[in-house]
Amino acid sequence: MYAQMVKTDADKVKALQEMTPEERAFQERVDRGEKIEPKDWMPEGYRRTLIRQIGQHAHSEIVGQLPEGNWITRAPTLERKAILLAKVQDEAGHGLYLYCAAETLGVTRDELTERLLSGRMKYSSIFNYPTLTWADIGAVGWLVDGAAIMNQVPLQRTSFGPYSRAMIRICKEESFHQRQGFDIMMKLARGTEAQKRMAQDALDRFWYPSLMMFGPSDKDSVHSAQSMSWKIKINTNDELRQKFVDQTVPQAEYLGLTIPDPELTWNEAKGGYDFSQPDWSEFFEVLAGNGPCNADRMEARTRAWEEGAWFRDGLMAHAKKAAARRAAARHAAE
Amino acid sequence: MSSEWPLWEVFIRGQHGLNHRHVGSLHAPDAEMAIKHARDVYTRRNEGVSIWVVPSAAIAASSPSDKGPLFEPANSKVYRHPTFYDIPDDVGHM
């Protein structure tokens, strides 16, 4: 999940009869499956939670370009390089769709960027892991985009119109991402012994961080309950994680790779796999800024923002001057 | 000095001769750059053959609270739809 542990300001989910008339009318619209649009009345908590969630999602798309961008110049063939470029460009596009959706809630793009750079807003924990080999690019597409799709497909039905529309567009583009990753893994898994080892090593390192993407169990979380009643979260973290494992294990078997979990077994009764939880203390360390690449990622974002300032300002100054010139020419002609 | 690039709404005409359709928005310093950005952000997969960009500030929108008075009158006018009329099968396709 690209948005992890999003807080809602709620200390409990209100029952319909405890709500103000406006809140009740809003909740009933959500319950009926109506889309909420930016100018419609909405509870302040809904607005603030969505800004946090969509913002975090957008930041993840943008920061997510960094681990993959790392391999663009070293892709093994020209075709792989063109594919990776297209994928990373898509991630930029996805970030932009999402920032625009967040902005309809009354926050500016610059505010969102500043909140990321000051550490007040987060991005997904997964992008704080390094991409050490080419096989990692395969694992990222297959596992990380696979996990993201798990979460994004249901979010197409989210109650907030602009978020839902962004998700529909993103999902349409995202399945290429997962397939190109699996394609890389297939090539390596059918290659030399050394290539096969490389693929296994990438799976070993990305398996648990991918499971962490869904966030810790939230079956008792008031924030998740509130988000689910607002339909800005559709499934619990455990449901999505289970679905992801059930989908991915047969794919790993197809590749002839081993999921790095000795406890992994098929559970006939529940119709899914039993599996080990990731190390949640590692997850909280990464969220707190102590993952292997947190400092690098933030430094890259800060540098891009600061070193791009003259360019953003320059284009704006040029646009203003050109508009003034046009106005003067019109004035002279009249 | 830092001033955020203004917001533009983007409309794309697809391959099949339909109307330009709103696809989203983006920030750009001027119309020329807005079209360039729209091409990168919204037409990476052959989605369009023509782009319009409009400053978001130039769009006037109906208010959600006017939904009733604006749109409800059409609800009761079922006779505006072809299915309102029963034409006997003997008449053939109409």
mmCIF file with all atom_site columns, C-alpha atoms in Angstrom, chain A residues 4 125-126 129 204-217 237-238 241-242 244-245 260-261 263 274-284 286:
data_model
loop_
_atom_site.group_PDB
_atom_site.id
_atom_site.type_symbol
_atom_site.label_atom_id
_atom_site.label_alt_id
_atom_site.label_comp_id
_atom_site.label_asym_id
_atom_site.label_entity_id
_atom_site.label_seq_id
_atom_site.pdbx_PDB_ins_code
_atom_site.Cartn_x
_atom_site.Cartn_y
_atom_site.Cartn_z
_atom_site.occupancy
_atom_site.B_iso_or_equiv
_atom_site.pdbx_formal_charge
_atom_site.auth_seq_id
_atom_site.auth_comp_id
_atom_site.auth_asym_id
_atom_site.auth_atom_id
_atom_site.pdbx_PDB_model_num
ATOM 1  C CA . GLN A 1 4   ? 0.556  3.575   5.324  1.00 0.00 ? 4   GLN A CA 1
ATOM 2  C CA . SER A 1 125 ? 8.433  2.554   3.495  1.00 0.00 ? 125 SER A CA 1
ATOM 3  C CA . ILE A 1 126 ? 9.316  0.370   0.497  1.00 0.00 ? 126 ILE A CA 1
ATOM 4  C CA . TYR A 1 129 ? 15.321 0.030   0.317  1.00 0.00 ? 129 TYR A CA 1
ATOM 5  C CA . ASP A 1 204 ? 14.843 -12.686 -0.667 1.00 0.00 ? 204 ASP A CA 1
ATOM 6  C CA . ARG A 1 205 ? 15.454 -9.001  -0.044 1.00 0.00 ? 205 ARG A CA 1
ATOM 7  C CA . PHE A 1 206 ? 12.137 -7.620  -1.366 1.00 0.00 ? 206 PHE A CA 1
ATOM 8  C CA . TRP A 1 207 ? 9.683  -10.210 0.007  1.00 0.00 ? 207 TRP A CA 1
ATOM 9  C CA . TYR A 1 208 ? 9.239  -8.885  3.551  1.00 0.00 ? 208 TYR A CA 1
ATOM 10 C CA . PRO A 1 209 ? 9.513  -5.182  2.674  1.00 0.00 ? 209 PRO A CA 1
ATOM 11 C CA . SER A 1 210 ? 6.713  -5.847  0.119  1.00 0.00 ? 210 SER A CA 1
ATOM 12 C CA . LEU A 1 211 ? 4.538  -7.439  2.825  1.00 0.00 ? 211 LEU A CA 1
ATOM 13 C CA . MET A 1 212 ? 5.199  -4.358  4.980  1.00 0.00 ? 212 MET A CA 1
ATOM 14 C CA . MET A 1 213 ? 3.740  -2.124  2.273  1.00 0.00 ? 213 MET A CA 1
ATOM 15 C CA . PHE A 1 214 ? 0.230  -3.019  3.448  1.00 0.00 ? 214 PHE A CA 1
ATOM 16 C CA . GLY A 1 215 ? 1.049  -1.718  6.946  1.00 0.00 ? 215 GLY A CA 1
ATOM 17 C CA . PRO A 1 216 ? 0.645  -3.518  10.292 1.00 0.00 ? 216 PRO A CA 1
ATOM 18 C CA . SER A 1 217 ? -2.577 -5.311  11.131 1.00 0.00 ? 217 SER A CA 1
ATOM 19 C CA . ASN A 1 237 ? -4.374 -4.367  5.642  1.00 0.00 ? 237 ASN A CA 1
ATOM 20 C CA . ASP A 1 238 ? -4.500 -8.076  6.531  1.00 0.00 ? 238 ASP A CA 1
ATOM 21 C CA . ARG A 1 241 ? -1.676 -8.839  2.445  1.00 0.00 ? 241 ARG A CA 1
ATOM 22 C CA . GLN A 1 242 ? -3.334 -12.268 2.354  1.00 0.00 ? 242 GLN A CA 1
ATOM 23 C CA . PHE A 1 244 ? -1.072 -10.564 -2.246 1.00 0.00 ? 244 PHE A CA 1
ATOM 24 C CA . VAL A 1 245 ? 0.579  -13.675 -0.779 1.00 0.00 ? 245 VAL A CA 1
ATOM 25 C CA . PRO A 1 260 ? 12.061 -16.840 1.867  1.00 0.00 ? 260 PRO A CA 1
ATOM 26 C CA . ASP A 1 261 ? 9.592  -18.048 4.499  1.00 0.00 ? 261 ASP A CA 1
ATOM 27 C CA . GLU A 1 263 ? 6.562  -21.207 7.660  1.00 0.00 ? 263 GLU A CA 1
ATOM 28 C CA . ASP A 1 274 ? -0.274 -19.247 6.179  1.00 0.00 ? 274 ASP A CA 1
ATOM 29 C CA . PHE A 1 275 ? 2.842  -17.095 6.216  1.00 0.00 ? 275 PHE A CA 1
ATOM 30 C CA . SER A 1 276 ? 5.238  -15.299 8.551  1.00 0.00 ? 276 SER A CA 1
ATOM 31 C CA . GLN A 1 277 ? 4.744  -11.645 9.375  1.00 0.00 ? 277 GLN A CA 1
ATOM 32 C CA . PRO A 1 278 ? 7.526  -9.249  8.479  1.00 0.00 ? 278 PRO A CA 1
ATOM 33 C CA . ASP A 1 279 ? 9.666  -7.781  11.266 1.00 0.00 ? 279 ASP A CA 1
ATOM 34 C CA . TRP A 1 280 ? 7.442  -4.886  12.330 1.00 0.00 ? 280 TRP A CA 1
ATOM 35 C CA . SER A 1 281 ? 10.181 -3.271  14.407 1.00 0.00 ? 281 SER A CA 1
ATOM 36 C CA . GLU A 1 282 ? 12.135 -2.876  11.153 1.00 0.00 ? 282 GLU A CA 1
ATOM 37 C CA . PHE A 1 283 ? 9.049  -1.269  9.556  1.00 0.00 ? 283 PHE A CA 1
ATOM 38 C CA . PHE A 1 284 ? 8.753  1.303   12.353 1.00 0.00 ? 284 PHE A CA 1
ATOM 39 C CA . VAL A 1 286 ? 12.171 2.691   8.405  1.00 0.00 ? 286 VAL A CA 1
#
